[in-house]
CSV table of C-alpha atoms in Angstrom, one decimal:
chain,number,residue,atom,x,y,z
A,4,UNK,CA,-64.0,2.7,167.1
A,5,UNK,CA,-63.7,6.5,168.4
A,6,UNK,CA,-66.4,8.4,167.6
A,7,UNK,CA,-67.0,12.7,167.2
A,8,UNK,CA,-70.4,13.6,168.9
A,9,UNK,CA,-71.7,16.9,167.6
A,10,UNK,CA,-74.2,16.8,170.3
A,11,UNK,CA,-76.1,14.3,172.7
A,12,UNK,CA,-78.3,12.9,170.5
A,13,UNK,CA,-76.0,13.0,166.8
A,14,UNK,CA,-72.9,11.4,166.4
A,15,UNK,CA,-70.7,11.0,163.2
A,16,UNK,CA,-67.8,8.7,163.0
A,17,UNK,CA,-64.2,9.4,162.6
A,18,UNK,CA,-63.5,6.6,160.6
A,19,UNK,CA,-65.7,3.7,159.0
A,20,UNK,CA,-64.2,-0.3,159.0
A,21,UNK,CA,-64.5,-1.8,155.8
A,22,UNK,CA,-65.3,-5.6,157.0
A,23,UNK,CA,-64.5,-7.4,153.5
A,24,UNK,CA,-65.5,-11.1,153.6
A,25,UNK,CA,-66.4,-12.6,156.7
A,26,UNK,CA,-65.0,-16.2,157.3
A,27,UNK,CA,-63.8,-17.8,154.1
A,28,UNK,CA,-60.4,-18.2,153.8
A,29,UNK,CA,-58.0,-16.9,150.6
A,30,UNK,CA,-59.6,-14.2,150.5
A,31,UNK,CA,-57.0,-12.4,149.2
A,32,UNK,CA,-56.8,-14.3,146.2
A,33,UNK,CA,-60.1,-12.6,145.2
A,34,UNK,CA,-58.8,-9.5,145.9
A,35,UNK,CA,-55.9,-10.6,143.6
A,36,UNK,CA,-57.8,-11.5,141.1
A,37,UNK,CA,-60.1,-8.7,140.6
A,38,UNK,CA,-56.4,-6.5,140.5
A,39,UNK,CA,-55.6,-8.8,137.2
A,40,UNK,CA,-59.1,-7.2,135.9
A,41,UNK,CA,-58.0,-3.9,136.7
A,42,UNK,CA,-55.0,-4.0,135.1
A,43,UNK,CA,-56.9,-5.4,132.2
A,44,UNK,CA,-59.5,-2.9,132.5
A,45,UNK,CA,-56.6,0.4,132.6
A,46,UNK,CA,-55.1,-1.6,129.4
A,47,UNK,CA,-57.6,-1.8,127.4
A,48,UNK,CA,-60.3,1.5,127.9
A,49,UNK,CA,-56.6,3.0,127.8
A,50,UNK,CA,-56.1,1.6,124.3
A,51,UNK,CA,-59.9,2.3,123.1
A,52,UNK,CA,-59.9,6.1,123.9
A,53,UNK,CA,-56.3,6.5,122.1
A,54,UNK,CA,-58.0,4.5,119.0
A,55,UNK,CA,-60.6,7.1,118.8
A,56,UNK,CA,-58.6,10.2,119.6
A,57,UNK,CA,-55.9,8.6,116.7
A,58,UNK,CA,-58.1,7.7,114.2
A,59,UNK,CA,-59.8,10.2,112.4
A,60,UNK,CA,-62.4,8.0,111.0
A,61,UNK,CA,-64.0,7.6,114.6
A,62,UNK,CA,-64.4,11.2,115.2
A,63,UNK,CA,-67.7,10.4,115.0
A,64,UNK,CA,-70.6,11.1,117.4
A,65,UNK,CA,-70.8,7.6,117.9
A,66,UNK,CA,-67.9,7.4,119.4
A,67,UNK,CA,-67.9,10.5,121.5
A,68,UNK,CA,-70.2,8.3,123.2
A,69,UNK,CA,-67.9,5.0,123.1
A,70,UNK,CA,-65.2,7.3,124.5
A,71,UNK,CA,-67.1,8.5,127.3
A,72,UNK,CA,-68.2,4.9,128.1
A,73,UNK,CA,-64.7,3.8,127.9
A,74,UNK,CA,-63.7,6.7,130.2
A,75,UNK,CA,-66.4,6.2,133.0
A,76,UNK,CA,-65.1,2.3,132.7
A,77,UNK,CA,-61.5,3.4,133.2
A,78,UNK,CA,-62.6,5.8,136.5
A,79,UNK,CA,-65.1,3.7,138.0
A,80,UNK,CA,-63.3,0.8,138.3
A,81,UNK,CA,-59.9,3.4,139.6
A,82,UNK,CA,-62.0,4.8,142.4
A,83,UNK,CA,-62.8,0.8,143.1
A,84,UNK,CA,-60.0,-1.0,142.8
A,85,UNK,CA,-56.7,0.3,144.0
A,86,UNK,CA,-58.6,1.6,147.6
A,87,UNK,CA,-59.7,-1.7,148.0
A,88,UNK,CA,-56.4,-3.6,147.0
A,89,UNK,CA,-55.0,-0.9,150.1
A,90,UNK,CA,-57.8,-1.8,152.3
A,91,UNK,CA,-57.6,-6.0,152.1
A,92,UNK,CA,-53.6,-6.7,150.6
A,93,UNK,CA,-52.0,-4.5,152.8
A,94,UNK,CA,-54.8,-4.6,156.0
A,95,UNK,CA,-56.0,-0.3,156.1
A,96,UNK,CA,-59.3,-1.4,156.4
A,97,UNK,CA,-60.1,1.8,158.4
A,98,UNK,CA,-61.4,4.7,156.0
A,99,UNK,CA,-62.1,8.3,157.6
A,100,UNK,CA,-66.0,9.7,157.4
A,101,UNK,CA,-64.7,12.4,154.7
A,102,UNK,CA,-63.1,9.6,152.2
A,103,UNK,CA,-65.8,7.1,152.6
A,104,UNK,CA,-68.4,9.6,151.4
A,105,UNK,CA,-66.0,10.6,148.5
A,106,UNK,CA,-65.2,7.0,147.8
A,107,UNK,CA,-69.0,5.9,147.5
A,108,UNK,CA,-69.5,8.9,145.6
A,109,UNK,CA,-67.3,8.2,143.1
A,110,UNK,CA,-67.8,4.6,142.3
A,111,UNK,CA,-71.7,5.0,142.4
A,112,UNK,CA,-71.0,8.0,139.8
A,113,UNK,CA,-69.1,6.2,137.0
A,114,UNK,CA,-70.9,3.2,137.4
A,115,UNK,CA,-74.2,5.3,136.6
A,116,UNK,CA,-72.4,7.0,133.7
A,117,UNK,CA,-72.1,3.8,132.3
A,118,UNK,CA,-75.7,3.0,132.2
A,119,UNK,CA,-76.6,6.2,130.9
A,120,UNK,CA,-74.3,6.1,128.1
A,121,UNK,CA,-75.4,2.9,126.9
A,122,UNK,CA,-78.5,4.7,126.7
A,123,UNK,CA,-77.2,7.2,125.3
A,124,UNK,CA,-75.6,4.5,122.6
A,125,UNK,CA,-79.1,2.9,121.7
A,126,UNK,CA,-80.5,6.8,120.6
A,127,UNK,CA,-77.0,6.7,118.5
A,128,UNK,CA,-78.1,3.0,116.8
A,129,UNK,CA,-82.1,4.0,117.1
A,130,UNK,CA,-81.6,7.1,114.7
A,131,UNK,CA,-79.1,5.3,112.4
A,132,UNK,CA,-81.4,2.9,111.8
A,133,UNK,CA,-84.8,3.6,111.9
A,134,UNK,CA,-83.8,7.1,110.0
A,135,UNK,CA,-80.9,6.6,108.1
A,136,UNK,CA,-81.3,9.6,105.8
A,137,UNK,CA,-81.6,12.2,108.8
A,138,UNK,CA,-78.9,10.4,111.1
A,139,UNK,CA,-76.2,13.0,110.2
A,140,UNK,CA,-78.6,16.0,111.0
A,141,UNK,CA,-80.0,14.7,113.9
A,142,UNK,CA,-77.1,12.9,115.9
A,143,UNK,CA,-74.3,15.2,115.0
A,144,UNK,CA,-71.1,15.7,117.3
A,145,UNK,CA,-72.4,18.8,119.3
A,146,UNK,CA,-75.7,16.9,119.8
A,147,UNK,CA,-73.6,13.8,121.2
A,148,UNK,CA,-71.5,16.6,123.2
A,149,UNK,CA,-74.9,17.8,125.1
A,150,UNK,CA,-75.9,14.6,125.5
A,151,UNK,CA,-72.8,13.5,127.6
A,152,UNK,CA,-72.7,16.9,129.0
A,153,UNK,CA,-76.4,16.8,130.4
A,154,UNK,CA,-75.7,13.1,131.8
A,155,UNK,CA,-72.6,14.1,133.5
A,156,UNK,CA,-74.9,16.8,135.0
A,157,UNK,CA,-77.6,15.1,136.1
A,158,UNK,CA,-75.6,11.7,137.9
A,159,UNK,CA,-73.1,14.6,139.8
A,160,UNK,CA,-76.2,16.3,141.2
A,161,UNK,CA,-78.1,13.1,141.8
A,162,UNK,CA,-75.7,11.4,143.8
A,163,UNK,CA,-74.4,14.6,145.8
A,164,UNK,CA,-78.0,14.3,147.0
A,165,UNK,CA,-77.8,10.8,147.7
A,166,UNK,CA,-74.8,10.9,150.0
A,167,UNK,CA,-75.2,14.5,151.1
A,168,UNK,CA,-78.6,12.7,152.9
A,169,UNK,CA,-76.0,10.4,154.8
A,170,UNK,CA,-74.7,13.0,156.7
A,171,UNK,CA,-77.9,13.5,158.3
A,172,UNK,CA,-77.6,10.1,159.6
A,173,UNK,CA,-76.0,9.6,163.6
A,174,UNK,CA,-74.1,6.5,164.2
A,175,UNK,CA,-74.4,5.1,167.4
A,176,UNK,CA,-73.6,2.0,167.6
A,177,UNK,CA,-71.6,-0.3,164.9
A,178,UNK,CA,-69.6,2.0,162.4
A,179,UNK,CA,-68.4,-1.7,160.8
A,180,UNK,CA,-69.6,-2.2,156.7
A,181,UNK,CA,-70.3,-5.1,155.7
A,182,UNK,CA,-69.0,-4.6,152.3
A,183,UNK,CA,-66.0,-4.4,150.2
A,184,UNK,CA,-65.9,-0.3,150.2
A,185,UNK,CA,-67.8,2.2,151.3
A,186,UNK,CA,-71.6,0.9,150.1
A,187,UNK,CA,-74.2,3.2,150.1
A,188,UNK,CA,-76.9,0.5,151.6
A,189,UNK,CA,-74.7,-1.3,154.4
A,190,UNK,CA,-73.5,2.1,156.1
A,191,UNK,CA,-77.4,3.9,156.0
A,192,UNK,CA,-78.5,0.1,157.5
A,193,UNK,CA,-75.5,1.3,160.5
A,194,UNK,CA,-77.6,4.4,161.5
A,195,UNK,CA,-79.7,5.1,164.6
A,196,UNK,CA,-82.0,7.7,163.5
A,197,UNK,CA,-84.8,7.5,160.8
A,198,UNK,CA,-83.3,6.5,157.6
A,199,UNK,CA,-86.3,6.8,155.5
A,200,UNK,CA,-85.4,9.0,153.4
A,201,UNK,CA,-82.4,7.3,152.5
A,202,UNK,CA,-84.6,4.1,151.5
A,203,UNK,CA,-87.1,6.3,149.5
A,204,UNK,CA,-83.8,7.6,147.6
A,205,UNK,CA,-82.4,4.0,146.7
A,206,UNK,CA,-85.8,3.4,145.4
A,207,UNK,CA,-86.1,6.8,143.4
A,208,UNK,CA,-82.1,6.0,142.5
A,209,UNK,CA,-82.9,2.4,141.1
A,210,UNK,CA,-86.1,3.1,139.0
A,211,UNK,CA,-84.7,6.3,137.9
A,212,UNK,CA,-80.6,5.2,136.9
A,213,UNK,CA,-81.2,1.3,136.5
A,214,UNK,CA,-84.8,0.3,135.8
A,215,UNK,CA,-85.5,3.6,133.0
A,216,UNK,CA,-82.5,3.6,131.3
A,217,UNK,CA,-83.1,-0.1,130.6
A,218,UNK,CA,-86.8,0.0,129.7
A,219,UNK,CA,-85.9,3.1,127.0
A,220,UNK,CA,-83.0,0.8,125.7
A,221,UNK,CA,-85.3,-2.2,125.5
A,222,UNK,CA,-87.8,0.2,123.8
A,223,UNK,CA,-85.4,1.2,121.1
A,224,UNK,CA,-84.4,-1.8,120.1
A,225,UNK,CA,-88.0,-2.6,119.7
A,226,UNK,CA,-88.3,0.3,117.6
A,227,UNK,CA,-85.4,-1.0,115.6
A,228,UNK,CA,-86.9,-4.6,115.1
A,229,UNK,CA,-89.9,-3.0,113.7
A,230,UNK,CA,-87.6,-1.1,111.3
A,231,UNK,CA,-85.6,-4.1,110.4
A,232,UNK,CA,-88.8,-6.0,109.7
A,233,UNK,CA,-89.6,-3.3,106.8
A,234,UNK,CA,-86.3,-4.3,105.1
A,235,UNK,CA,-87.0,-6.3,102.3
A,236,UNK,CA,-83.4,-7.5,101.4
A,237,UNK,CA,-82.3,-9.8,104.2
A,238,UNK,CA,-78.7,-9.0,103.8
A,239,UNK,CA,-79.4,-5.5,103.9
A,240,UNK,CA,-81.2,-6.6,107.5
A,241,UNK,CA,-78.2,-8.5,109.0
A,242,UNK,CA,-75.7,-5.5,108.1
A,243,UNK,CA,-78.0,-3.3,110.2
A,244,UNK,CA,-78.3,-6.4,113.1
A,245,UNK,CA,-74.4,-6.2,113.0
A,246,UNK,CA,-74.4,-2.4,114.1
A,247,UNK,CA,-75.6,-3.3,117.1
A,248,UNK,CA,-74.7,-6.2,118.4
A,249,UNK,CA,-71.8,-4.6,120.7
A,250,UNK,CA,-73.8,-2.3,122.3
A,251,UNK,CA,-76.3,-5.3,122.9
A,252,UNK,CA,-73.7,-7.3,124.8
A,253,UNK,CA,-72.9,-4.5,126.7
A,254,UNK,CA,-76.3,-3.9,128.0
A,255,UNK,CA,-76.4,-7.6,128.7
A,256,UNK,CA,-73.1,-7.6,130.6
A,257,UNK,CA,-73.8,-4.2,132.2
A,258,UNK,CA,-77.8,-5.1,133.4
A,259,UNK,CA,-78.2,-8.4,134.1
A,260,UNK,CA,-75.8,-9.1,137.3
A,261,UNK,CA,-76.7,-5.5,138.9
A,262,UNK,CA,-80.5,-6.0,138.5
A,263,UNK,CA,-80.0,-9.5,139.7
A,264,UNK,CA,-77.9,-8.2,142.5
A,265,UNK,CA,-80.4,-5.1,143.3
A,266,UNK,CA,-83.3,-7.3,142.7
A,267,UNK,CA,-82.2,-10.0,145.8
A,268,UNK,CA,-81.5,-6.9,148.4
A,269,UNK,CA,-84.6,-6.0,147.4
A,270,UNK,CA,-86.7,-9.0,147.5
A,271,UNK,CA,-85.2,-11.0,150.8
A,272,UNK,CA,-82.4,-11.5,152.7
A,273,UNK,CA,-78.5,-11.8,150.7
A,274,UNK,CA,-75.7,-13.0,152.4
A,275,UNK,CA,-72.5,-10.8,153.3
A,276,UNK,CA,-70.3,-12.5,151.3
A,277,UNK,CA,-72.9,-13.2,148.2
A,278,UNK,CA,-73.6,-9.7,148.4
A,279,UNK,CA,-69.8,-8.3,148.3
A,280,UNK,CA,-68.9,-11.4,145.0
A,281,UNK,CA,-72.1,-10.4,143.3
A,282,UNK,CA,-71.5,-6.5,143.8
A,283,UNK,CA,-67.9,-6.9,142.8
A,284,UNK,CA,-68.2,-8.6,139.8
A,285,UNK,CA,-70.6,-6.2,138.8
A,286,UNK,CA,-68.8,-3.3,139.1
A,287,UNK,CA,-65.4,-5.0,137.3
A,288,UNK,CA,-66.6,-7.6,134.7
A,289,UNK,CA,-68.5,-5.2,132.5
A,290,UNK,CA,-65.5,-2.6,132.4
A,291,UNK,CA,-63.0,-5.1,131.8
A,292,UNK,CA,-64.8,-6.5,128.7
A,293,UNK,CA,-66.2,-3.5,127.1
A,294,UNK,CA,-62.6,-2.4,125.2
A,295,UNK,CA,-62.5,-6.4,124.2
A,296,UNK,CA,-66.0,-6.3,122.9
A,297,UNK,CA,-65.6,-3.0,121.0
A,298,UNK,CA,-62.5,-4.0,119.3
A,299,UNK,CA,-63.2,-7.2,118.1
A,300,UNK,CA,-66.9,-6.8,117.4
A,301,UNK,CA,-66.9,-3.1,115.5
A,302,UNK,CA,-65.4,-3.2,112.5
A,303,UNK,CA,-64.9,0.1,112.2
A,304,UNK,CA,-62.6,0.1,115.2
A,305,UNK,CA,-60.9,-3.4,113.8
A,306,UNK,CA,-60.0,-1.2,110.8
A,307,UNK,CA,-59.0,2.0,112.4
A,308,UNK,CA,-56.6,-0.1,114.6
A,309,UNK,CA,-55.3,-2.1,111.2
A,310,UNK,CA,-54.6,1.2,109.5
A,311,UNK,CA,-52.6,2.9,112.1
A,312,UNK,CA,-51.0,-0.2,112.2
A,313,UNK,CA,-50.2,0.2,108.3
A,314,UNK,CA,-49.2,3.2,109.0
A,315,UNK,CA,-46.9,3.2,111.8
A,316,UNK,CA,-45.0,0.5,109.5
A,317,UNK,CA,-44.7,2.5,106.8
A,318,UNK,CA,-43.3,5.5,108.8
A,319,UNK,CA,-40.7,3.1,110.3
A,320,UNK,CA,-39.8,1.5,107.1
A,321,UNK,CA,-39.2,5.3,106.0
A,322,UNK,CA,-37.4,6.2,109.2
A,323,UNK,CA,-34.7,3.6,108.9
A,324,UNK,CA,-34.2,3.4,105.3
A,325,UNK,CA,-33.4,7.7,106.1
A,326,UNK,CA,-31.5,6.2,108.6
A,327,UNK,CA,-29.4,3.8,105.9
A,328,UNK,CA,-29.1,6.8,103.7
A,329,UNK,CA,-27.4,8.9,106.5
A,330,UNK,CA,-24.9,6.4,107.4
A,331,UNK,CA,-24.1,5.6,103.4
């Protein structure tokens, strides 16, 4: 690898090698695969943000925040997916300094917008349930709006810090990353000066983006299970259980394989190859099944997409029997 010295003691790469998996054979069929989830993943985040923008009866604050989830799903997984499929189907496996930082960037942004608008999800089911009566003053549109506005805020500055401190780095010896893109930990591990403040960073990034979101959720739905245990009428209880049993298996399927994933780095040693299937999977499971779990769980989306459906029937049926009419 050619490498740019700035001066004798600091050197930044021109270009970064993107290693991918190391000995196991097929590879590429992995790499195949997770390009069937993308396409899944465009299709159907794709399909939930036209739902809400169609249907008037989701113009709901709610779903300002389901159509910001949906989005961050949609561009996470499009800074992801088709640099890799570039990098490992078609062997460009070298990525200049510049596009790496941009890449990681970009992936570690949208994947942190989807944590914090789960969060912001469980204050939307919090209020609606433990204060029905005030929900509509409390969580109105332009309340959701500043929500999503101050958490777009916050992860853009957080993780221009976070790879701005990379530049500080000089890399002296390997610029190879054992990863499948341009990982934040792997390519800090690469550098020859004090990296310190790098590691302090991951640690202030993982309790701050992973570990608090999570506890606040976990807290809210504790809050919620107190409020549920005051209902009297059990049916009355299950309807309000049903509200929120999407957003529950989308914390579930967010948090458990990154905290298991973060949790090993942290703890001892993790394989290469462990590291990159654990990671990837991560990043492109949740995305992919969040549209399928919203559809076919809320049934307020179930029968916004039925009446379009109704609708768009009835407006052919109209078109062609104008159409019958001209021709007679």
């Amino acid at each position: 690898m050619s490498n740019t010295s700035v001066n004798s003691s600091f050197v930044r790469p021109v270009t970064f090698f993107i290693n991918g998996f190391s000995n196991i054979s097929h590879a590429k069929y992995y790499y195949m695969f997770l390009s069937v989830a993308y396409v899944v993943t465009v299709l159907g985040n794709s399909f939930i943000m036209s739902t809400i923008y169609l249907a008037r009866r989701l113009h709901t604050a709610k779903y300002i925040a389901v159509f910001n989830l949906a989005l961050s799903d949609l561009c996470g997984n499009s800074a992801l997916i088709p640099k890799l499929i570039d990098m490992f189907l078609f062997d460009h496996q070298d990525i200049s300094y510049e596009a790496c930082l941009a890449n990681m960037f970009f992936v570690f942004h949208f994947m942190n917008m989807q944590s914090l608008t789960l969060l912001a999800l469980s204050f939307d089911r919090l209020i609606a349930i433990c204060f029905p009566l005030r929900y509509h003053v409390i969580v109105t549109k332009s309340v959701m709006f500043l929500i999503i506005a101050a958490i777009w805020i916050f992860s853009v500055t957080i993780f221009a810090i976070l790879v701005g401190l990379l530049t500080r780095l000089s890399f002296c010896r390997s610029t190879v990353v054992n990863s499948y893109f341009c990982d934040h930990g792997p390519i800090y591990s690469l550098a020859c000066n004090d990296n310190s403040i790098n590691i302090f960073m991951v640690i202030i990034c993982f309790g701050l983006l992973i570990c608090l979101p999570l506890l606040l959720i976990i807290f809210s739905y504790f809050c919620i299970a107190l409020a549920l245990s005051k209902i009297a009428h059990g049916g009355d209880r299950i309807k309000a259980m049903k509200t929120c049993t999407s957003h529950l298996l989308l914390v579930a399927i967010f948090y458990l394989p990154v905290l298991s994933v973060n949790i090993s780095a942290f703890t001892g040693y993790l394989h290469p190859n462990t590291r990159i299937i654990n990671n990837s999977l991560s990043h492109i499971i949740p995305p992919m099944l969040n549209p399928i779990i919203y559809t076919l769980k809320t049934d307020e989306v179930m029968q916004s997409i039925k009446d379009m459906y109704k609708r768009n029937k009835v407006n052919l049926t109209i078109e062609r029997n104008i159409k019958r009419i001209g021709r007679n």
